[in-house]
Amino acid sequence: MEFTINRDILLKSLGHAYGVIEKKTALPILSNILIEAKASKIKITATDLDIIYSEEISIEKIEKEGATTTSASILYDILRKLETNAPVSIILENQNKLKLTSNNSKFNLLCISPDNFPLSEEDISQKTFEVSSLQVLKLLNKTKISISNDETRHYLNGIYLHKTKIENKTFLSGVATDSHRLSSSSLEIDENTDFDSIILPKKTIYQLISLLEQDTKVVRISNNKSKIKFEMNSGVLISKVIDGRFPDYSKVVPTNNEITLQLKLSEFKNSIERVTTVSSDRKEGLKMIISKDSLQLTVNSPNSGEGIETLSAKFNAPDMTISFNSRYLIDLASQIENELILINLKDSGSPVLIKDLSDKNSFHVVMPMKIWVILKK
């Protein structure tokens, strides 16, 4: 194998794949990146056995076709430190040695035969459908905040992707919950779209977000019951899905919360940030004392003091007091697009529904503190 490539182009592609690589693994080959040179294209592939990411780079000329694997972290670090736009020559001198030269720099990297690189079957028989990259990115960002970290209930450690029907329209919906809060976002798709409901793992979600942030075109999606495939302009990501059944989340989505609290989003978020300053670990609850024209936010920490702030608000019910985990409210507020935030309540002991007036296809549910509802299978 022998070819010359622009440092920036190779670094960009390697950066896309680098997030898949496991930094600590019992299998040395999983720390390596697979490089294949064939038919005027360089193909970069990374895997951790659960996710496979591959990307092709077109170049003018390949001196000699071939393939090898070498340490992803070392190669990535070298490329980062080389001069911008510098030409990089890569030559596989033998099965165990890869020579890299660029201007006055020269490196000899150890290799492992590509025959040992694990590539699982990519047979995903479902028909592919296309959606906007920006829409998928928005769906993932709005729901990822509620993903659970509880490893004992692994089926909550991801986003539940499934088809839904609302007012005779078909949607691809994403839902995540950690039992204390729930986030849902949907994007419209063709009613004939072929899609099996799956739970997308957390690592795949963050890798996909990183890729979609750099891709403003369309993403082609296909899946079966065990894998899902995303084809983007930059490359292809194939991931195993979480084996488990997501709970019936509709049971905890409020349907009769007729009391409304409306606030300016920026004021609400900034006030929470200020009053929670007195709580070093942010574990103290945020008490909300709500009246017709105002909202008082209070945090009381036995170890460090008290924070109080009052905001203007619109409230259509008698005075109410309710408490929340402040971090949950900040996370949810960060995903609201409108300048106003609308909170729908029932009483001080029931879940609240938070809506985005600029996005009717997304919503969040938050449980008040001390009455957290545990979602069960």
XYZ file of N, CA, C and O in Angstrom, residues 96-276:
724
model
N 4.070 -5.504 9.265
C 4.102 -4.961 10.618
C 4.595 -3.525 10.721
O 4.734 -2.999 11.820
N 4.850 -2.880 9.567
C 5.456 -1.550 9.615
C 4.829 -0.621 8.588
O 4.809 -0.903 7.392
N 4.333 0.518 9.086
C 3.745 1.545 8.232
C 4.615 2.806 8.328
O 4.836 3.331 9.423
N 5.072 3.275 7.189
C 5.936 4.446 7.155
C 5.111 5.675 6.782
O 4.414 5.683 5.767
N 5.215 6.720 7.603
C 4.503 7.973 7.343
C 5.515 9.111 7.291
O 6.296 9.302 8.230
N 5.511 9.854 6.207
C 6.413 10.996 6.067
C 5.638 12.235 5.651
O 4.676 12.155 4.888
N 6.062 13.386 6.153
C 5.456 14.665 5.788
C 6.479 15.766 6.000
O 6.926 15.999 7.127
N 6.902 16.397 4.896
C 7.961 17.408 4.940
C 9.183 16.835 5.665
O 9.761 15.848 5.227
N 9.562 17.386 6.805
C 10.755 16.911 7.506
C 10.451 15.869 8.587
O 11.357 15.473 9.320
N 9.214 15.462 8.678
C 8.819 14.490 9.701
C 8.748 13.082 9.124
O 8.310 12.884 7.990
N 9.175 12.103 9.923
C 9.144 10.704 9.494
C 8.775 9.817 10.686
O 9.335 9.947 11.769
N 7.828 8.909 10.464
C 7.387 8.020 11.526
C 7.270 6.596 10.990
O 6.876 6.388 9.841
N 7.636 5.639 11.844
C 7.424 4.224 11.535
C 6.443 3.671 12.567
O 6.745 3.630 13.769
N 5.265 3.299 12.097
C 4.202 2.851 13.001
C 4.021 1.344 12.925
O 4.114 0.751 11.844
N 3.739 0.739 14.079
C 3.488 -0.696 14.117
C 2.087 -0.998 13.576
O 1.156 -0.206 13.749
N 1.962 -2.148 12.941
C 0.688 -2.525 12.313
C 0.246 -3.914 12.771
O 1.045 -4.715 13.250
N -1.037 -4.173 12.605
C -1.616 -5.504 12.773
C -2.333 -5.839 11.473
O -2.981 -4.982 10.873
N -2.202 -7.059 11.030
C -2.804 -7.477 9.762
C -4.301 -7.151 9.698
O -5.029 -7.390 10.664
N -4.770 -6.638 8.575
C -6.205 -6.343 8.426
C -7.076 -7.593 8.465
O -8.286 -7.502 8.677
N -6.462 -8.750 8.284
C -7.225 -10.005 8.343
C -7.822 -10.231 9.731
O -8.801 -10.965 9.892
N -7.212 -9.602 10.746
C -7.685 -9.757 12.121
C -8.723 -8.711 12.519
O -9.245 -8.738 13.634
N -8.998 -7.760 11.607
C -9.932 -6.685 11.934
C -11.371 -7.201 11.892
O -11.801 -7.762 10.881
N -12.131 -7.039 12.984
C -13.493 -7.611 13.047
C -14.504 -6.756 12.291
O -14.762 -5.613 12.658
N -15.078 -7.302 11.251
C -16.140 -6.639 10.505
C -17.351 -7.560 10.469
O -17.302 -8.635 9.868
N -18.422 -7.160 11.137
C -19.623 -7.989 11.160
C -20.429 -7.790 9.881
O -20.207 -6.853 9.123
N -21.354 -8.673 9.659
C -22.202 -8.585 8.473
C -23.019 -7.297 8.491
O -23.464 -6.843 9.536
N -23.210 -6.713 7.332
C -23.952 -5.467 7.233
C -25.290 -5.679 6.521
O -25.829 -4.780 5.889
N -25.823 -6.873 6.612
C -27.051 -7.213 5.907
C -28.265 -6.640 6.635
O -28.780 -7.218 7.579
N -28.668 -5.451 6.217
C -29.851 -4.816 6.783
C -30.864 -4.714 5.656
O -30.727 -3.904 4.745
N -31.868 -5.560 5.711
C -32.748 -5.773 4.559
C -33.844 -4.721 4.395
O -34.451 -4.632 3.338
N -34.113 -3.945 5.427
C -35.190 -2.975 5.324
C -34.906 -1.941 4.231
O -33.758 -1.618 3.929
N -35.949 -1.366 3.682
C -35.793 -0.312 2.694
C -35.284 0.957 3.373
O -35.638 1.275 4.495
N -34.444 1.683 2.653
C -33.874 2.920 3.178
C -34.857 4.076 2.998
O -35.545 4.160 1.989
N -34.919 4.950 4.002
C -35.696 6.181 3.833
C -34.811 7.369 4.183
O -33.858 7.251 4.943
N -35.112 8.509 3.588
C -34.281 9.694 3.764
C -34.982 10.734 4.621
O -36.187 10.947 4.505
N -34.214 11.372 5.501
C -34.716 12.485 6.302
C -33.622 13.545 6.389
O -32.444 13.264 6.149
N -33.996 14.729 6.743
C -33.039 15.825 6.868
C -32.071 15.568 8.027
O -32.480 15.194 9.126
N -30.800 15.782 7.765
C -29.790 15.630 8.819
C -30.079 16.555 9.994
O -29.924 16.185 11.156
N -30.515 17.779 9.686
C -30.792 18.753 10.740
C -31.970 18.319 11.604
O -31.975 18.541 12.817
N -32.971 17.670 10.985
C -34.122 17.198 11.750
C -33.743 16.057 12.692
O -34.199 15.996 13.830
N -32.910 15.134 12.191
C -32.459 14.024 13.039
C -31.609 14.560 14.189
O -31.741 14.124 15.339
N -30.737 15.515 13.886
C -29.889 16.124 14.909
C -30.744 16.781 15.993
O -30.477 16.636 17.192
N -31.775 17.483 15.562
C -32.683 18.148 16.504
C -33.392 17.129 17.390
O -33.489 17.297 18.611
N -33.869 16.037 16.799
C -34.549 14.987 17.559
C -33.626 14.394 18.617
O -34.014 14.210 19.777
N -32.392 14.105 18.235
C -31.444 13.498 19.177
C -31.082 14.454 20.311
O -31.024 14.058 21.479
N -30.853 15.724 19.969
C -30.472 16.703 20.990
C -31.592 16.949 21.990
O -31.355 17.135 23.188
N -32.836 16.949 21.504
C -33.963 17.242 22.386
C -34.301 16.080 23.311
O -34.936 16.276 24.352
N -33.898 14.881 22.953
C -34.255 13.719 23.779
C -33.090 13.178 24.606
O -33.311 12.556 25.647
N -31.859 13.420 24.180
C -30.704 12.823 24.855
C -30.589 13.251 26.319
O -30.030 12.527 27.148
N -31.137 14.432 26.651
C -30.997 14.963 28.010
C -31.691 14.097 29.059
O -31.370 14.178 30.245
N -32.643 13.256 28.609
C -33.382 12.430 29.572
C -32.956 10.966 29.575
O -33.618 10.133 30.206
N -31.869 10.642 28.890
C -31.382 9.255 28.877
C -30.932 8.846 30.283
O -30.264 9.598 30.982
N -31.284 7.643 30.681
C -30.922 7.141 32.010
C -29.470 6.637 32.030
O -28.956 6.141 31.034
N -28.857 6.761 33.206
C -27.516 6.211 33.422
C -27.562 4.963 34.303
O -26.529 4.450 34.717
N -28.759 4.490 34.592
C -28.953 3.323 35.455
C -28.698 2.043 34.656
O -29.521 1.632 33.848
N -27.545 1.419 34.889
C -27.171 0.228 34.133
C -28.037 -0.981 34.480
O -28.076 -1.950 33.733
N -28.743 -0.944 35.609
C -29.586 -2.086 35.966
C -30.840 -2.153 35.102
O -31.474 -3.197 34.996
N -31.191 -1.027 34.506
C -32.319 -1.013 33.567
C -31.787 -0.529 32.224
O -31.976 0.617 31.820
N -31.063 -1.428 31.562
C -30.328 -1.063 30.354
C -31.223 -0.557 29.241
O -30.784 0.197 28.372
N -32.490 -0.943 29.251
C -33.405 -0.545 28.184
C -33.737 0.951 28.245
O -34.367 1.491 27.326
N -33.325 1.635 29.316
C -33.509 3.087 29.412
C -32.233 3.850 29.063
O -32.216 5.078 29.108
N -31.165 3.120 28.715
C -29.874 3.756 28.423
C -29.750 4.158 26.955
O -28.701 3.980 26.327
N -30.809 4.705 26.398
C -30.776 5.113 24.995
C -32.047 5.851 24.617
O -32.858 6.227 25.475
N -32.231 6.063 23.327
C -33.426 6.737 22.799
C -34.273 5.710 22.052
O -33.768 4.987 21.187
N -35.536 5.659 22.401
C -36.489 4.749 21.767
C -36.988 5.388 20.473
O -37.688 6.410 20.495
N -36.598 4.818 19.335
C -37.029 5.306 18.027
C -38.148 4.422 17.512
O -38.004 3.195 17.454
N -39.256 5.027 17.105
C -40.409 4.251 16.665
C -41.328 5.112 15.805
O -41.274 6.346 15.854
N -42.185 4.468 15.037
C -43.163 5.174 14.224
C -44.399 5.488 15.061
O -44.835 4.664 15.854
N -44.926 6.696 14.873
C -46.159 7.077 15.550
C -47.090 7.751 14.549
O -46.651 8.220 13.494
N -48.361 7.797 14.901
C -49.354 8.481 14.063
C -50.036 9.547 14.899
O -50.519 9.282 15.997
N -50.038 10.762 14.379
C -50.684 11.879 15.051
C -51.483 12.654 14.009
O -50.914 13.140 13.024
N -52.779 12.725 14.203
C -53.658 13.475 13.297
C -53.441 13.071 11.837
O -53.229 13.906 10.958
N -53.460 11.763 11.614
C -53.331 11.198 10.260
C -51.980 11.458 9.596
O -51.827 11.293 8.392
N -50.995 11.858 10.383
C -49.633 12.023 9.869
C -48.727 11.001 10.539
O -48.959 10.604 11.689
N -47.698 10.563 9.803
C -46.772 9.555 10.332
C -45.466 10.224 10.749
O -44.934 11.071 10.017
N -44.952 9.834 11.904
C -43.734 10.441 12.441
C -42.731 9.376 12.868
O -43.116 8.256 13.246
N -41.452 9.748 12.802
C -40.405 8.994 13.476
C -40.214 9.709 14.807
O -39.807 10.877 14.832
N -40.546 9.033 15.892
C -40.491 9.660 17.216
C -39.339 9.098 18.036
O -39.036 7.906 17.975
N -38.713 9.968 18.799
C -37.659 9.564 19.723
C -38.086 9.899 21.141
O -38.584 11.006 21.396
N -37.917 8.962 22.058
C -38.294 9.175 23.459
C -37.182 8.657 24.356
O -36.621 7.584 24.112
N -36.872 9.410 25.399
C -35.897 8.961 26.404
C -36.433 9.316 27.780
O -37.097 10.343 27.950
N -36.153 8.470 28.765
C -36.564 8.757 30.137
C -35.607 8.110 31.135
O -35.031 7.058 30.859
N -35.434 8.784 32.267
C -34.664 8.203 33.367
C -35.569 7.956 34.571
O -35.104 7.805 35.692
N -36.878 7.967 34.332
C -37.929 7.751 35.332
C -38.280 9.011 36.112
O -39.333 9.062 36.748
N -37.420 10.032 36.079
C -37.704 11.282 36.768
C -38.106 12.373 35.776
O -38.721 13.362 36.151
N -37.702 12.183 34.535
C -38.054 13.116 33.466
C -38.149 12.335 32.163
O -37.593 11.233 32.044
N -38.848 12.912 31.209
C -39.035 12.255 29.916
C -38.993 13.321 28.834
O -39.534 14.419 29.002
N -38.339 12.993 27.718
C -38.272 13.916 26.583
C -38.690 13.198 25.322
O -38.297 12.050 25.088
N -39.482 13.889 24.501
C -39.950 13.304 23.246
C -39.840 14.330 22.128
O -40.132 15.514 22.325
N -39.424 13.867 20.952
C -39.364 14.725 19.777
C -39.664 13.868 18.556
O -39.290 12.688 18.507
N -40.348 14.450 17.572
C -40.765 13.686 16.390
C -40.495 14.465 15.111
O -40.495 15.695 15.097
N -40.257 13.714 14.025
C -40.130 14.322 12.706
C -41.021 13.558 11.739
O -41.140 12.334 11.815
N -41.652 14.290 10.831
C -42.618 13.675 9.934
C -41.928 12.847 8.854
O -40.906 13.272 8.295
N -42.461 11.655 8.579
C -41.944 10.774 7.545
C -43.110 10.257 6.702
O -44.276 10.400 7.072
N -42.789 9.629 5.575
C -43.808 9.052 4.707
C -44.506 7.891 5.420
O -43.857 7.109 6.126
N -45.815 7.770 5.242
C -46.570 6.737 5.952
C -46.152 5.322 5.556
O -46.386 4.362 6.298
N -45.534 5.171 4.386
C -45.111 3.850 3.921
C -43.686 3.497 4.344
O -43.149 2.468 3.933
N -43.083 4.347 5.148
C -41.715 4.103 5.608
C -41.630 2.799 6.395
O -42.444 2.536 7.281
N -40.622 1.991 6.061
C -40.400 0.700 6.712
C -39.403 0.885 7.849
O -38.222 1.157 7.606
N -39.866 0.789 9.101
C -38.970 1.012 10.235
C -39.408 0.179 11.434
O -40.545 0.260 11.879
N -38.470 -0.650 11.944
C -38.720 -1.434 13.155
C -38.372 -0.590 14.379
O -37.331 0.067 14.410
N -39.214 -0.615 15.399
C -38.936 0.115 16.633
C -37.658 -0.422 17.281
O -37.483 -1.631 17.416
N -36.763 0.478 17.677
C -35.493 0.072 18.300
C -35.108 1.050 19.407
O -35.662 2.154 19.500
N -34.153 0.647 20.244
C -33.581 1.541 21.257
C -32.136 1.818 20.849
O -31.309 0.906 20.799
N -31.852 3.064 20.533
C -30.525 3.465 20.056
C -29.604 3.715 21.249
O -29.922 4.521 22.121
N -28.438 3.027 21.326
C -27.540 3.162 22.487
C -26.929 4.554 22.617
O -26.768 5.276 21.637
N -26.582 4.896 23.852
C -26.050 6.219 24.167
C -24.785 6.562 23.371
O -24.659 7.664 22.822
N -23.839 5.628 23.295
C -22.602 5.926 22.578
C -22.879 6.207 21.104
O -22.294 7.122 20.521
N -23.770 5.438 20.514
C -24.130 5.650 19.116
C -24.757 7.030 18.931
O -24.478 7.731 17.950
N -25.588 7.423 19.879
C -26.267 8.724 19.805
C -25.253 9.859 19.757
O -25.324 10.749 18.898
N -24.281 9.830 20.656
C -23.312 10.923 20.708
C -22.369 10.906 19.496
O -21.965 11.964 19.007
N -22.045 9.728 18.999
C -21.237 9.634 17.792
C -22.020 10.187 16.597
O -21.483 10.929 15.774
N -23.290 9.852 16.526
C -24.140 10.307 15.429
C -24.323 11.825 15.485
O -24.283 12.507 14.446
N -24.520 12.360 16.678
C -24.660 13.812 16.828
C -23.421 14.524 16.311
O -23.500 15.523 15.581
N -22.247 14.006 16.674
C -20.989 14.599 16.221
C -20.887 14.608 14.694
O -20.426 15.584 14.096
N -21.336 13.549 14.062
C -21.282 13.458 12.600
C -22.313 14.373 11.949
O -22.019 15.059 10.960
N -23.520 14.399 12.494
C -24.595 15.197 11.901
C -24.350 16.695 12.046
O -24.831 17.485 11.240
N -23.603 17.088 13.060
C -23.270 18.508 13.234
C -22.414 19.022 12.092
O -22.340 20.228 11.856
N -21.766 18.101 11.378
C -20.908 18.486 10.258
C -21.534 18.136 8.906
O -20.902 18.266 7.869
N -22.786 17.678 8.934
C -23.444 17.217 7.712
C -24.817 17.888 7.614
O -25.702 17.615 8.408
N -24.994 18.777 6.635
C -26.239 19.539 6.535
C -27.165 19.013 5.441
O -28.144 19.662 5.086
N -26.877 17.842 4.917
C -27.703 17.301 3.838
C -28.706 16.293 4.392
O -29.355 16.544 5.383
N -28.854 15.162 3.739
C -29.821 14.164 4.206
C -29.095 12.966 4.802
O -27.921 12.722 4.510
N -29.804 12.233 5.635
C -29.277 10.985 6.177
C -30.239 9.881 5.754
O -31.458 10.040 5.810
N -29.675 8.783 5.275
C -30.472 7.639 4.829
C -30.443 6.595 5.944
O -29.372 6.193 6.389
N -31.622 6.162 6.356
C -31.740 5.268 7.511
C -32.385 3.946 7.090
O -33.354 3.931 6.330
N -31.830 2.849 7.567
C -32.445 1.534 7.397
C -32.132 0.723 8.643
O -31.118 0.957 9.305
N -32.999 -0.226 8.984
C -32.736 -0.998 10.197
C -33.470 -2.326 10.184
O -34.345 -2.586 9.354
N -33.047 -3.187 11.098
C -33.796 -4.400 11.399
C -33.884 -4.478 12.924
O -33.588 -3.499 13.603
N -34.256 -5.602 13.459
C -34.475 -5.689 14.904
C -33.189 -5.643 15.728
O -33.230 -5.431 16.933
N -32.035 -5.855 15.090
C -30.785 -5.892 15.846
C -29.778 -4.803 15.469
O -28.858 -4.532 16.232
N -29.949 -4.169 14.308
C -28.994 -3.150 13.860
C -29.707 -1.996 13.174
O -30.813 -2.147 12.657
N -29.037 -0.851 13.168
C -29.530 0.310 12.439
C -28.367 0.932 11.673
O -27.225 0.918 12.146
N -28.675 1.425 10.479
C -27.649 1.958 9.591
C -27.978 3.398 9.220
O -29.097 3.707 8.822
N -26.986 4.280 9.362
C -27.117 5.678 8.976
C -26.087 5.980 7.887
O -24.879 5.866 8.125
N -26.571 6.351 6.726
C -25.682 6.706 5.615
C -25.721 8.219 5.438
O -26.762 8.789 5.120
N -24.566 8.857 5.655
C -24.464 10.308 5.548
C -23.523 10.701 4.435
O -22.854 9.853 3.839
N -23.458 11.981 4.182
C -22.541 12.471 3.165
C -21.104 12.171 3.556
O -20.250 11.905 2.714
N -20.843 12.185 4.868
C -19.474 11.980 5.345
C -19.091 10.505 5.406
O -17.946 10.138 5.142
N -20.026 9.637 5.781
C -19.684 8.225 5.910
C -20.886 7.398 6.329
O -22.029 7.868 6.313
N -20.611 6.163 6.742
C -21.669 5.220 7.105
C -21.450 4.722 8.532
O -20.345 4.281 8.879
N -22.499 4.792 9.338
C -22.430 4.308 10.712
C -23.457 3.188 10.886
O -24.632 3.373 10.577
N -22.981 2.038 11.353
C -23.855 0.896 11.623
C -23.711 0.551 13.099
O -22.604 0.443 13.614
N -24.842 0.397 13.766
C -24.799 0.152 15.203
C -25.744 -0.965 15.603
O -26.843 -1.103 15.057
N -25.301 -1.756 16.578
C -26.220 -2.670 17.229
C -27.193 -1.843 18.054
O -26.892 -0.705 18.444
N -28.366 -2.394 18.337
C -29.342 -1.680 19.148
C -29.471 -2.374 20.499
O -28.991 -3.494 20.688
N -30.095 -1.690 21.454
C -30.249 -2.257 22.793
C -31.322 -3.333 22.773
O -32.434 -3.119 22.282
N -30.976 -4.475 23.305
C -31.908 -5.594 23.360
C -32.792 -5.442 24.606
O -32.345 -5.639 25.730
N -34.014 -5.060 24.411
C -34.921 -4.866 25.536
C -36.199 -4.205 25.067
O -36.315 -3.774 23.926
N -37.166 -4.111 25.955
C -38.444 -3.498 25.612
C -38.605 -2.187 26.368
O -38.532 -2.159 27.601
N -38.821 -1.121 25.621
C -39.010 0.192 26.235
C -40.390 0.236 26.891
O -41.361 -0.283 26.341
N -40.497 0.849 28.077
C -41.796 0.887 28.764
C -42.819 1.743 28.027
O -42.472 2.583 27.207
N -44.077 1.537 28.340
C -45.163 2.303 27.731
C -45.160 3.707 28.350
O -45.802 3.962 29.376
N -44.422 4.594 27.697
C -44.214 5.928 28.251
C -45.481 6.782 28.234
O -45.591 7.785 28.961
N -46.464 6.418 27.406
C -47.691 7.220 27.299
C -48.426 7.305 28.638
O -49.191 8.246 28.882
N -48.175 6.326 29.515
C -48.862 6.290 30.807
C -48.463 7.448 31.715
O -49.199 7.793 32.647
N -47.284 8.034 31.505
C -46.837 9.119 32.383
C -46.882 10.488 31.712
O -46.479 11.485 32.310
N -47.357 10.543 30.473
C -47.499 11.841 29.799
C -48.837 12.447 30.213
O -49.895 11.894 29.918
N -48.825 13.578 30.903
C -50.074 14.185 31.375
C -51.008 14.554 30.217
O -50.556 15.051 29.181
N -52.279 14.303 30.414
C -53.266 14.622 29.375
C -54.294 15.659 29.838
O -55.063 16.168 29.031
N -54.303 15.958 31.132
C -55.302 16.911 31.645
C -54.686 17.981 32.530
O -55.294 18.414 33.515
N -53.469 18.394 32.200
C -52.823 19.485 32.940
C -53.304 20.818 32.363
O -52.741 21.332 31.397
N -54.353 21.382 32.982
C -54.986 22.574 32.427
C -54.485 23.872 33.054
O -54.809 24.960 32.589
N -53.681 23.767 34.098
C -53.095 24.961 34.716
C -51.822 25.329 33.943
O -50.992 24.462 33.668
N -51.674 26.587 33.572
C -50.509 26.984 32.763
C -49.675 28.060 33.453
O -50.216 29.001 34.055
N -48.376 27.884 33.346
C -47.398 28.868 33.818
C -46.553 29.257 32.618
O -45.947 28.393 31.976
N -46.559 30.556 32.301
C -45.806 31.022 31.134
C -44.771 32.046 31.570
O -45.067 32.979 32.317
N -43.521 31.831 31.097
C -42.404 32.689 31.506
C -41.503 32.986 30.322
O -41.511 32.253 29.329
N -40.696 34.031 30.471
C -39.645 34.272 29.483
C -38.541 33.248 29.721
O -38.050 33.116 30.849
N -38.184 32.534 28.672
C -37.238 31.417 28.807
C -35.900 31.858 29.387
O -35.380 31.246 30.315
N -35.323 32.912 28.835
C -33.982 33.335 29.274
C -33.979 33.757 30.731
O -33.053 33.435 31.487
N -35.032 34.457 31.162
C -35.120 34.893 32.559
C -35.244 33.692 33.491
O -34.614 33.643 34.549
N -36.068 32.723 33.085
C -36.278 31.522 33.889
C -34.982 30.740 34.061
O -34.591 30.383 35.177
N -34.299 30.489 32.948
C -33.061 29.708 32.987
C -31.970 30.423 33.779
O -31.289 29.815 34.614
N -31.791 31.724 33.529
C -30.740 32.476 34.210
C -31.005 32.587 35.710
O -30.076 32.537 36.522
N -32.279 32.712 36.079
C -32.624 32.798 37.503
C -32.328 31.495 38.228
O -31.819 31.505 39.360
N -32.640 30.373 37.578
C -32.336 29.070 38.182
C -30.828 28.935 38.389
O -30.361 28.500 39.445
N -30.054 29.329 37.370
C -28.591 29.250 37.466
C -28.091 30.074 38.656
O -27.184 29.649 39.379
N -28.689 31.256 38.874
C -28.217 32.119 39.954
C -28.572 31.569 41.334
O -27.705 31.484 42.218
N -29.841 31.191 41.532
C -30.247 30.772 42.885
C -29.631 29.436 43.284
O -29.459 29.165 44.479
N -29.274 28.599 42.299
C -28.662 27.309 42.641
C -27.171 27.432 42.950
O -26.537 26.448 43.320
